[in-house]
CSV table of C-alpha atoms and ligand atoms in Angstrom, one decimal:
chain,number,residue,atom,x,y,z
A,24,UNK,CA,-9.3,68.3,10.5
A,25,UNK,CA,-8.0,68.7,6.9
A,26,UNK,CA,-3.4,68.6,6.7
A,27,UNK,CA,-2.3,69.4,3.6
A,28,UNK,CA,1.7,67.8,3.8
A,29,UNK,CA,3.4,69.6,0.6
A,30,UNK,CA,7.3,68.2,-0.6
A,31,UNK,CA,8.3,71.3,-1.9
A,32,UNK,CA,10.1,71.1,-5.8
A,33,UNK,CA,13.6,71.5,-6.4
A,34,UNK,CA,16.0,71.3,-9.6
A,35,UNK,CA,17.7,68.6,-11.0
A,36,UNK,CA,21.2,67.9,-11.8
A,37,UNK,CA,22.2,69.6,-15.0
A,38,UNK,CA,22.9,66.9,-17.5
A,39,UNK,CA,20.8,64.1,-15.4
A,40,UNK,CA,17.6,63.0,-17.4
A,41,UNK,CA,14.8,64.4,-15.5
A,42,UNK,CA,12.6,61.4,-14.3
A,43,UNK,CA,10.8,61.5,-10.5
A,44,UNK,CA,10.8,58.8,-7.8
A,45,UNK,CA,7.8,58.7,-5.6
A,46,UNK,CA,9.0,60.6,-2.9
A,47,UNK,CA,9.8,58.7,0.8
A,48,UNK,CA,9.9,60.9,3.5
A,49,UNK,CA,6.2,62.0,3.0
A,50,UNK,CA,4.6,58.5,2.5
A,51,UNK,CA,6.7,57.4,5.8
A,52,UNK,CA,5.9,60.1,7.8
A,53,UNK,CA,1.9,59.7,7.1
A,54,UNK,CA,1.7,56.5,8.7
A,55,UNK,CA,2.3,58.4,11.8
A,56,UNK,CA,-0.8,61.0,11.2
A,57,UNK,CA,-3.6,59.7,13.3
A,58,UNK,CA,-6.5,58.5,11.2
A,59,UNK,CA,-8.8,61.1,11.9
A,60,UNK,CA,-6.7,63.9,10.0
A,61,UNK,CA,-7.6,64.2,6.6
A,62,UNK,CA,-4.4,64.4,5.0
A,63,UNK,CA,-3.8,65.4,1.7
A,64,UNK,CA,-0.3,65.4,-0.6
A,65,UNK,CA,1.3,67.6,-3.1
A,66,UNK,CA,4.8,66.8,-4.3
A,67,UNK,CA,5.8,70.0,-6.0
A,68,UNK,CA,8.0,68.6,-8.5
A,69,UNK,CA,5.5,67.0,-9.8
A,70,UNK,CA,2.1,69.1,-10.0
A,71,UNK,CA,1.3,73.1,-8.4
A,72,UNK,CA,0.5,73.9,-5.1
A,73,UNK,CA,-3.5,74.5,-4.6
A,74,UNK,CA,-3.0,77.3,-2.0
A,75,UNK,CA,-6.9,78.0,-2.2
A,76,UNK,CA,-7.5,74.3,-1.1
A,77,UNK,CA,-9.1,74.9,2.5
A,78,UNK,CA,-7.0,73.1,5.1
A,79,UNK,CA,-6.6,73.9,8.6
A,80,UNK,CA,-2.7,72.6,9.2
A,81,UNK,CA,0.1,72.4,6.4
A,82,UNK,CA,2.9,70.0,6.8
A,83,UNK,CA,6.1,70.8,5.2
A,84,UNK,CA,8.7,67.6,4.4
A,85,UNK,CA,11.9,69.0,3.5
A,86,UNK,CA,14.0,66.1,2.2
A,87,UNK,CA,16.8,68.5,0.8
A,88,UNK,CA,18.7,71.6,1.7
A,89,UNK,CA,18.0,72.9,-1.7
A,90,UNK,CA,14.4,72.7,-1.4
A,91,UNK,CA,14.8,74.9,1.7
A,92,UNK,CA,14.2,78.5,0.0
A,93,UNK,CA,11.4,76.7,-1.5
A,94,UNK,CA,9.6,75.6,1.5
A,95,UNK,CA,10.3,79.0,3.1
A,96,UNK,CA,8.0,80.7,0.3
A,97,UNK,CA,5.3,78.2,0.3
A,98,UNK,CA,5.4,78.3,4.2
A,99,UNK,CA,5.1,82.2,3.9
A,100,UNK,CA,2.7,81.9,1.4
A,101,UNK,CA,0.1,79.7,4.2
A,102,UNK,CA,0.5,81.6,6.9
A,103,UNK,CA,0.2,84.9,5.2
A,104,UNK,CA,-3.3,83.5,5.0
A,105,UNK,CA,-3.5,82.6,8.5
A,106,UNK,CA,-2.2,78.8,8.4
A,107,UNK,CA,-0.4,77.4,10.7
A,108,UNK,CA,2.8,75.5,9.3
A,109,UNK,CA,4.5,72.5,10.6
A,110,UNK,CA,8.6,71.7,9.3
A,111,UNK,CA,9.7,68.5,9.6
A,112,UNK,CA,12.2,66.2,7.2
A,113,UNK,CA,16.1,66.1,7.4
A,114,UNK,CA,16.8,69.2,5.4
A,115,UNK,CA,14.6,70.7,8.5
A,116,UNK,CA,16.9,69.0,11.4
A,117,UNK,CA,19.5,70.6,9.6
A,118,UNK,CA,18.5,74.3,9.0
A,119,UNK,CA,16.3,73.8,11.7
A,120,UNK,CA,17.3,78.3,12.9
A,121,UNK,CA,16.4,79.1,9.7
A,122,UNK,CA,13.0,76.9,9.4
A,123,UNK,CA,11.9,78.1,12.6
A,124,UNK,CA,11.8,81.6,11.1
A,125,UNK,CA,9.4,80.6,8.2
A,126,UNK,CA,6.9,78.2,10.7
A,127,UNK,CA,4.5,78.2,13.3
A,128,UNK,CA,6.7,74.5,14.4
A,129,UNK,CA,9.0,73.0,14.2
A,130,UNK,CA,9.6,68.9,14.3
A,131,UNK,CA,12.8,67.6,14.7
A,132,UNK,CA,13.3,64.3,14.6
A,133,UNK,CA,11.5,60.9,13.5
A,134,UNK,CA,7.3,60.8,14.2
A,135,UNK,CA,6.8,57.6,15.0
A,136,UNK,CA,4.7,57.8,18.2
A,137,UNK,CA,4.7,61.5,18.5
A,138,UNK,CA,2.7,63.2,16.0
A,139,UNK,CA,-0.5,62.0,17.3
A,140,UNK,CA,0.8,64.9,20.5
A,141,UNK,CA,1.2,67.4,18.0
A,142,UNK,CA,-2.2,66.8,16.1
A,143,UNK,CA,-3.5,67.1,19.7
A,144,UNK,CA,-1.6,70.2,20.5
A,145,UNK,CA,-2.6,72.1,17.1
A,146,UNK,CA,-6.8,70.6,18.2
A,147,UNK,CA,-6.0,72.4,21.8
A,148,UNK,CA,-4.7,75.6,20.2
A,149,UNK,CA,-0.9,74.7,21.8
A,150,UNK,CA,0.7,73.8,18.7
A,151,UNK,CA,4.7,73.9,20.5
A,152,UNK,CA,7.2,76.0,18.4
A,153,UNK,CA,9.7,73.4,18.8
A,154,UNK,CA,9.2,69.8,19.2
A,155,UNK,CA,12.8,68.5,19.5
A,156,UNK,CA,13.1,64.8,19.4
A,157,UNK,CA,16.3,64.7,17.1
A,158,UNK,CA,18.7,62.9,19.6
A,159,UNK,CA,15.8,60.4,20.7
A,160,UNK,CA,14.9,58.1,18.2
A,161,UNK,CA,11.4,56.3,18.8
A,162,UNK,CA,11.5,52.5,18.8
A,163,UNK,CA,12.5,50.5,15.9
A,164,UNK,CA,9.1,48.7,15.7
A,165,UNK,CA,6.5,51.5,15.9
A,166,UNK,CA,8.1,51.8,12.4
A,167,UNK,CA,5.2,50.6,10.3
A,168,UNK,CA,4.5,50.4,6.4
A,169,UNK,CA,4.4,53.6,4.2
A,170,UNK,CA,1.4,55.5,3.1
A,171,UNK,CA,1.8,55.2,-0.5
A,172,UNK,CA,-2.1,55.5,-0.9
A,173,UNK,CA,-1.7,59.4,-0.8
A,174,UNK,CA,0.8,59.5,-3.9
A,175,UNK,CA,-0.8,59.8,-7.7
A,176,UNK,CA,1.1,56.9,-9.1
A,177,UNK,CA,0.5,57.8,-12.2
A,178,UNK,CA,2.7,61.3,-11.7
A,179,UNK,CA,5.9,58.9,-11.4
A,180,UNK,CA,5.9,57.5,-14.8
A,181,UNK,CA,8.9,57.8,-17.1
A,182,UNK,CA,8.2,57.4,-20.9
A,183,UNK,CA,5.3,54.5,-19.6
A,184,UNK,CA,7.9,53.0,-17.4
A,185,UNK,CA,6.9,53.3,-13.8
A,186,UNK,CA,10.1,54.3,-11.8
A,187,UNK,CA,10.7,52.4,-9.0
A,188,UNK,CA,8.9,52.9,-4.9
A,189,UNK,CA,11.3,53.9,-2.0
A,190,UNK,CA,11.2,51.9,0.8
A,191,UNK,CA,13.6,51.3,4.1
A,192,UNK,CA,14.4,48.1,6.1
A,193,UNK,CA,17.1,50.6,8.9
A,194,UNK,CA,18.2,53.7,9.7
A,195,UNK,CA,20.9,55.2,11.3
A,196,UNK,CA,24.5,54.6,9.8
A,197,UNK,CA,27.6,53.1,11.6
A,198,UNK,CA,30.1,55.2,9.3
A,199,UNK,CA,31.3,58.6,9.0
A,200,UNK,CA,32.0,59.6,6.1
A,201,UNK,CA,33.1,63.1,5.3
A,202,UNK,CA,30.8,64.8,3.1
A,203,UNK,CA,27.9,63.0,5.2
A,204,UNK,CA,25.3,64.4,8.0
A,205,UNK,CA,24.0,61.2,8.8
A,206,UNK,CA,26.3,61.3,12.3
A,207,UNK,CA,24.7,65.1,13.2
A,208,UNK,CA,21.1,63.3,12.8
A,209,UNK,CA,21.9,61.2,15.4
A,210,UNK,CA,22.2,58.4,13.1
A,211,UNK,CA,25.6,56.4,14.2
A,212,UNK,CA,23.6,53.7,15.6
A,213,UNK,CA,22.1,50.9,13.2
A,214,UNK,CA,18.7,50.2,13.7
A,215,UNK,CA,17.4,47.7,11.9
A,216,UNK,CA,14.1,46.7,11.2
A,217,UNK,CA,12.1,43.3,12.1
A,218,UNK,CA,12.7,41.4,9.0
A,219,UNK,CA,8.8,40.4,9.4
A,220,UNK,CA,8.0,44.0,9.0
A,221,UNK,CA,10.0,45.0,5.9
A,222,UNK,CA,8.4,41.5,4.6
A,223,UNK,CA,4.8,42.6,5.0
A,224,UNK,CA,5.5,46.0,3.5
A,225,UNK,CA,7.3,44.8,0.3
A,226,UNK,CA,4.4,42.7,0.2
A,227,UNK,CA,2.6,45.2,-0.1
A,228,UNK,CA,4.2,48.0,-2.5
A,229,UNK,CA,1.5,47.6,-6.2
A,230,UNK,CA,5.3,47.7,-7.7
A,231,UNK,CA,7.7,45.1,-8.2
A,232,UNK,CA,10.6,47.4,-8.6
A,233,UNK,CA,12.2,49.1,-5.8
A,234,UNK,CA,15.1,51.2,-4.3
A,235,UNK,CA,16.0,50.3,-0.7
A,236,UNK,CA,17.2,53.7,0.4
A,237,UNK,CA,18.8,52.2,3.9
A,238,UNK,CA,22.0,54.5,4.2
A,239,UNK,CA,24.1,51.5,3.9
A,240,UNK,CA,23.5,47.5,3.2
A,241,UNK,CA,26.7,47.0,4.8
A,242,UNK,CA,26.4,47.0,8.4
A,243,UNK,CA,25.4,43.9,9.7
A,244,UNK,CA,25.9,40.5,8.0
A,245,UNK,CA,23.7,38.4,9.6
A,246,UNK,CA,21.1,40.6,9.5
A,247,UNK,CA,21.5,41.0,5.9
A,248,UNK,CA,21.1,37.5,5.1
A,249,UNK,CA,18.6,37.3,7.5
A,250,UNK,CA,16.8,39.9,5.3
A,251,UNK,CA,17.8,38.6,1.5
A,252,UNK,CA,16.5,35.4,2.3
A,253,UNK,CA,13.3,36.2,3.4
A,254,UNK,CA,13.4,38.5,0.6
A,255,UNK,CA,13.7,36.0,-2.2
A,256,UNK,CA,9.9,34.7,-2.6
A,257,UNK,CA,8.5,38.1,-2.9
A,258,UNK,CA,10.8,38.1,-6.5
A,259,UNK,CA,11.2,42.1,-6.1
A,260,UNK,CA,13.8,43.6,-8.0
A,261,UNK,CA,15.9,46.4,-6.2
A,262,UNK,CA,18.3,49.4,-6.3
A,263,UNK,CA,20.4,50.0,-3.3
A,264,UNK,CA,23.3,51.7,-1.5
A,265,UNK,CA,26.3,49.4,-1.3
A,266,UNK,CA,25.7,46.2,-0.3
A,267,UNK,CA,28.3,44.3,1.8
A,268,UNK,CA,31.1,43.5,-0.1
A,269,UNK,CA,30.8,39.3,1.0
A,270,UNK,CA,30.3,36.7,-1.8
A,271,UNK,CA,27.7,35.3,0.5
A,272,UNK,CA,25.9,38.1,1.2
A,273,UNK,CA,26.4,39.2,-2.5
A,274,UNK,CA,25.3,36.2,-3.6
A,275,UNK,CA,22.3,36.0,-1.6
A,276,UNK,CA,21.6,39.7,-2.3
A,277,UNK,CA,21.1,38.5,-6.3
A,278,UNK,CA,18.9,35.9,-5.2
A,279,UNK,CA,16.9,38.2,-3.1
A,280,UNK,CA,16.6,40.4,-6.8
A,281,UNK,CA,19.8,42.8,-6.3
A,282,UNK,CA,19.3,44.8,-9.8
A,283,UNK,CA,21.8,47.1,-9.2
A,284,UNK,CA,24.0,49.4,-6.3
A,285,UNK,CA,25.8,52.3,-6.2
A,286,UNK,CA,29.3,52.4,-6.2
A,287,UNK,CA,31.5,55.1,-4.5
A,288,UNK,CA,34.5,55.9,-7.1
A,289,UNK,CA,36.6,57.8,-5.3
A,290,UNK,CA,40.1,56.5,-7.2
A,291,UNK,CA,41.5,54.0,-9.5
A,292,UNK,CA,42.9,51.8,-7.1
A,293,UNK,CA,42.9,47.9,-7.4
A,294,UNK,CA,40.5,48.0,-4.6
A,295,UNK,CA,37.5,49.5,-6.5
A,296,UNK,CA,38.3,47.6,-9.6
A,297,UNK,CA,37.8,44.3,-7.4
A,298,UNK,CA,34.3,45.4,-6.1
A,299,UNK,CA,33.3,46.3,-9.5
A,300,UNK,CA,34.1,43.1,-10.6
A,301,UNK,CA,32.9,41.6,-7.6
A,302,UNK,CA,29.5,43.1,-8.6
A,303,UNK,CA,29.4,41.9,-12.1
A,304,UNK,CA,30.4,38.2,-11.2
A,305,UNK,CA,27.3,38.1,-9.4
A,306,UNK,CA,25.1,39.7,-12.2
A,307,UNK,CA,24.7,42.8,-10.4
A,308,UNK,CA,24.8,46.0,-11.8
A,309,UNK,CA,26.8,49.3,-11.3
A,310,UNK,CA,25.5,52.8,-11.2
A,311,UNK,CA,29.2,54.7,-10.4
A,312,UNK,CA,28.8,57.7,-8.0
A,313,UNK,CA,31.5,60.4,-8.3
A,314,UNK,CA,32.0,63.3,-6.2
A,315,UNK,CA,34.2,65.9,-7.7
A,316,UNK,CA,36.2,68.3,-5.9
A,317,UNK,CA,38.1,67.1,-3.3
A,318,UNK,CA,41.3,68.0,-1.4
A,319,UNK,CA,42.7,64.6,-3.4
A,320,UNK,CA,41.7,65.8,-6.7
A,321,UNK,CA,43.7,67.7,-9.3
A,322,UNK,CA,42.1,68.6,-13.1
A,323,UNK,CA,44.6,64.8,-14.6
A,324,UNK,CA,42.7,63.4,-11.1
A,325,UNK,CA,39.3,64.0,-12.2
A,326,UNK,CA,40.4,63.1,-16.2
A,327,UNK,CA,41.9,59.4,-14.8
A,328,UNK,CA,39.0,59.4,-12.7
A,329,UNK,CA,36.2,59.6,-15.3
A,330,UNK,CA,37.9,57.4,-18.0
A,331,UNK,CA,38.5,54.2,-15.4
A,332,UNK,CA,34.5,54.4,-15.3
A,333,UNK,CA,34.6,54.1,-18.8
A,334,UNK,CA,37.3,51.3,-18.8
A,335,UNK,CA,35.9,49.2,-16.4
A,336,UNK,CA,32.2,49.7,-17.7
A,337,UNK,CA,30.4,51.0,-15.4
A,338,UNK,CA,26.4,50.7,-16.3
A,339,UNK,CA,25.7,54.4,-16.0
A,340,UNK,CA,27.3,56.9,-13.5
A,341,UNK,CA,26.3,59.9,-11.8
A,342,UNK,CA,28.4,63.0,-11.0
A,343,UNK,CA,28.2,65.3,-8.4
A,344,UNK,CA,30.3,68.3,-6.7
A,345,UNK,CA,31.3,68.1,-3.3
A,346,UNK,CA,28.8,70.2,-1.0
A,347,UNK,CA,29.5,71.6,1.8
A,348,UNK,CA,26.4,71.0,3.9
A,349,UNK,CA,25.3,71.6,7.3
A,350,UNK,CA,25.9,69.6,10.2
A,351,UNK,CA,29.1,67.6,8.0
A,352,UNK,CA,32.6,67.0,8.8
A,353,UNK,CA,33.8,68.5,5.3
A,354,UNK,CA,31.9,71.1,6.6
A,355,UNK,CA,33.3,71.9,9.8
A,356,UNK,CA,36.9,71.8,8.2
A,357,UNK,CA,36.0,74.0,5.2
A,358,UNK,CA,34.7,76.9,7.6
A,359,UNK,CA,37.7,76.5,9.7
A,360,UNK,CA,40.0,77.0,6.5
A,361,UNK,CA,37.1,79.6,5.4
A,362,UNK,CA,36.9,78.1,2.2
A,363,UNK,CA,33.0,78.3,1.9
A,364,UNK,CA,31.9,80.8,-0.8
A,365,UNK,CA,28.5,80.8,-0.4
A,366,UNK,CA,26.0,80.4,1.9
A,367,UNK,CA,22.6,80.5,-0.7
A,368,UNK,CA,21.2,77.1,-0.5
A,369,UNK,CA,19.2,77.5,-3.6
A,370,UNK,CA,23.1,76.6,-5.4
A,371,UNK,CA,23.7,73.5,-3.0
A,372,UNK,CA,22.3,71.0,-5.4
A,373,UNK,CA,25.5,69.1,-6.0
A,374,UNK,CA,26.0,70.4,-9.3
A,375,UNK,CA,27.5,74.2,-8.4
A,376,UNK,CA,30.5,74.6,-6.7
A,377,UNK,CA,30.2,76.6,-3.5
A,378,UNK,CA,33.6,76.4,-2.3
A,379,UNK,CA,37.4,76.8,-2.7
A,380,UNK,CA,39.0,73.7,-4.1
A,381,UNK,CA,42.2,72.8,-3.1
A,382,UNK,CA,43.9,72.2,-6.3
A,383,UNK,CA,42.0,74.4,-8.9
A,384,UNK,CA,40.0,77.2,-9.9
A,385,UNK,CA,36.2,76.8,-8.6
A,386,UNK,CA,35.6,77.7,-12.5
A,387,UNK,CA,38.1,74.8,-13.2
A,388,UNK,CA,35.9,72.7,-11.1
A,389,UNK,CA,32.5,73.7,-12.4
A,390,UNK,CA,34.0,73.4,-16.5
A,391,UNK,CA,35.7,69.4,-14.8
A,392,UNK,CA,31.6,68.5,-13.7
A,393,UNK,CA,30.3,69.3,-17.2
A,394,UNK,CA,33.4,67.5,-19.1
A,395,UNK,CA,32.8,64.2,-16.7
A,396,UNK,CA,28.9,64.2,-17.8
A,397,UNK,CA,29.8,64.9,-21.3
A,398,UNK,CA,32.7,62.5,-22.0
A,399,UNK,CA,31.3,59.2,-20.1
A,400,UNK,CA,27.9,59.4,-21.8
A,401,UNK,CA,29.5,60.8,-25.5
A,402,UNK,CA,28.8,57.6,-26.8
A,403,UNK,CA,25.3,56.8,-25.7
A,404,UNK,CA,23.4,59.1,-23.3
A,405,UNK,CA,22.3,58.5,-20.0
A,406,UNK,CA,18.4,57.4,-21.3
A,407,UNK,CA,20.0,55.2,-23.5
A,408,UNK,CA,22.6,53.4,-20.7
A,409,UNK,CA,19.5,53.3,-18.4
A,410,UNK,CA,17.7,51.7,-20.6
A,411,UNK,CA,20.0,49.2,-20.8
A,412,UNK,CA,19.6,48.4,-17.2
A,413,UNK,CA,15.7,48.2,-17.1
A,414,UNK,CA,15.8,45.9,-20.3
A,415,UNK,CA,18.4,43.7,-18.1
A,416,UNK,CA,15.5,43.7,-15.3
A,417,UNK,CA,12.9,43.2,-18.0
A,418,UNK,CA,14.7,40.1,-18.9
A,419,UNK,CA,14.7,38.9,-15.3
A,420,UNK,CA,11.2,39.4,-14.5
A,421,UNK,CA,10.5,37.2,-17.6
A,422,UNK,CA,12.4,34.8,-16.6
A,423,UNK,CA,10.5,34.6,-13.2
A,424,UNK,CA,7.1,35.6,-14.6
A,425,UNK,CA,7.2,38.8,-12.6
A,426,UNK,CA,6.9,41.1,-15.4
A,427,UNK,CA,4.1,43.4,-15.9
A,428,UNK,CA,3.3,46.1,-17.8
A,429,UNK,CA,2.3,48.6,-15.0
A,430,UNK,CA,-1.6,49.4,-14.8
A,431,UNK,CA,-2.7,52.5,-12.6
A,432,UNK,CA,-6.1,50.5,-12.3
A,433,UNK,CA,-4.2,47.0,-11.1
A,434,UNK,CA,-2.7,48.8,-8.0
A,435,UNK,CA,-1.9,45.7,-6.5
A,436,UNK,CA,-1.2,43.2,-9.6
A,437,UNK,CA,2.4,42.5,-8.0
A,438,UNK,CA,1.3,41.5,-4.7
A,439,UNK,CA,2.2,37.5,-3.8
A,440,UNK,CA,-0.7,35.5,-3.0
A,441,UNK,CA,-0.3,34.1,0.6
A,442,UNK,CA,-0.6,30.4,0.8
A,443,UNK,CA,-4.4,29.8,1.9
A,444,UNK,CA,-4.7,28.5,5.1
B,9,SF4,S1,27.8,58.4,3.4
B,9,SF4,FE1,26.5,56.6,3.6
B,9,SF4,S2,27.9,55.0,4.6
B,9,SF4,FE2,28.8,57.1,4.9
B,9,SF4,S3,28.1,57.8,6.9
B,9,SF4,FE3,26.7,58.6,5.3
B,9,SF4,S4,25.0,57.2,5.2
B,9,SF4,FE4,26.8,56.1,6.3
């Protein structure tokens, strides 16, 4: 049987260059397809849908609620035509209602173990509305490597520089932070993986830059050094959440080829000036995360805010608006205090405001998100700052003899040699 799995587009932050990851939601979740389906991938952002491509199942992975009204079309679109349509993805657990409206399923939840039941059920004709597995997570180790053979690598190119592969070593999250829906997915326990596991499937990414996308590297210390040191051979070089805020685990981290994290600026205290020193002293770099818009922030806030980035030099930073989505504490309080203002999820890409602020205008606000983009990269764009950080990693894969121009026809020129027996 022929499953077409589609990640449906969505904008981009206004003012952000426009450059595409390889998406990681898809290429996880086909591992768990059984064999026999013949599954094929569009990511929307980066080529058209082929609705006239026979296929007898269509997968949706929704990563974002944005991409939600999105999904709903092409959803409509299939079975208008008479295919059946699967949801799944975490912008699905959360608007699950709404999803089930547009689809013939819906899958809540993580696949590992369970899809081969649904492929069954769709064979049989008993394809379930609902398959609801959100508050049941499958075991840590059915977790296997990503199927990255159904991306076009060549779609993820920036200006000839291949932009780095996603991959996970945990999941769930210990914290609960306010703007986050991690805890409504079920996620407040940490689950890492085997360290042997993650191993093999760095190993085996043709790319030697990556972006660990765990919610957090700051969970569990031994773990973590567990992980960097076994991590050091493969002479990777990786993006991440924050990392735990340890000189040892920091300094393993570099070893391990820590390029750069993101840093949560929420204020100009002392405390985020010593992590971002922190950082630097072990040659890591700083990609600044602002959210704009909270109960804490006035318009002289967001002014102080933006120009202690530029005092303490951040690499590059990236601003967002708060969003109030589903499922989240911030949430939960805004609808008590019935400051949401809107409710179309098309606007809740993280650059609109769709709520009352507490201490200005929501115009004020939206002019504030602008001004922060404009006035940190006034002297030198965000291409230029980033490419600034890849000549940094450049320099480092010299050094170790990693570096390579990328070749679509090499897929796996980065892959280690394993010792011969
Ligand atoms: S924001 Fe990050 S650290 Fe906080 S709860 Fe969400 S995933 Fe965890």
């Amino acid at each position: 049987m022929r499953m077409k799995l589609i990640y449906p587009s969505w904008p981009k932050l206004e003012r952000q260059t426009e450059f595409h990851l390889p998406p990681h939601g898809p290429v996880v979740f086909a591992a768990t397809v059984p064999e026999e389906v013949d599954l094929t991938f569009t990511d929307e952002n980066r080529e058209p849908v082929d609705f006239d491509e026979q296929v007898d199942l269509v997968g949706l992975s929704v990563m974002l609620t944005c991409q939600m009204p999105r999904a709903f079309a092409i959803a409509d679109a299939y079975r208008a035509k008479g295919v059946k349509v699967i949801f799944g993805g975490i912008a699905t657990m959360l608007h699950a209602e709404e999803a089930a409206l547009h689809a013939d399923s819906v899958f809540l939840g993580e696949a590992e173990g369970r899809f081969g039941q649904v492929i069954e059920d769709f064979k049989a004709g008993k394809l379930k509305p609902l398959y609801d597995y959100l508050r049941v997570h499958p075991d840590i180790n059915l977790v296997g490597t990503a199927r990255r053979d159904i991306l076009k690598r060549d779609l993820y190119n920036y200006r000839g520089v291949q932009m780095v592969d996603l991959v996970h070593a945990s999941r769930g999250c210990k914290f609960n932070c306010f703007p986050c829906c991690t805890s409504y997915l079920g996620g407040r326990v940490f689950r890492p993986r085997p360290i042997d596991k993650v191993v093999e499937e760095l190993e085996s990414i043709p790319n030697n830059r990556l972006f660990i996308v765990d919610n957090s590297l700051a969970q569990d210390k031994e773990w973590l050094k567990d992980l960097f040191k076994a991590m050091i051979p493969l002479k990777k070089k990786w993006v991440s959440h924050p990392v735990m805020y340890d000189d040892e685990v920091l300094d393993l981290a570099a070893q391990a080829g820590c390029w750069y994290v993101y840093q949560a600026v929420f204020d100009t205290s002392d405390v985020i000036r010593e992590r971002i020193k922190q950082l630097k002293a072990h040659g890591i770099g700083i990609e600044g995360t602002i959210l704009l818009g909270t109960d804490d922030q006035d318009e002289n806030y967001v002014k102080r805010l933006v120009h202690f980035l530029m005092e303490n030099e951040l690499n590059i930073a990236e601003f967002t608006v708060l969003t109030p989505f589903p499922h989240t504490p911030i949430r939960e309080k805004f609808e008590k205090q019935g400051r949401i203002l809107s409710n179309d999820w098309s606007k809740y890409t993280c650059d609109k405001v769709v709520f009352q602020p507490k201490q200005m205008t929501p115009e004020k606000l939206q002019e504030l998100y602008y001004w922060a983009w404009d006035e940190f990269y006034a002297e030198g764009g965000y291409q230029l700052k980033m490419g600034n950080l890849f000549k940094q990693v450049i320099r480092r894969e010299m050094d170790d003899g990693t570096y390579r121009r990328y070749n679509p026809r090499q897929g796996r020129v980065f892959k280690r040699e394993k010792p011969a027996v």
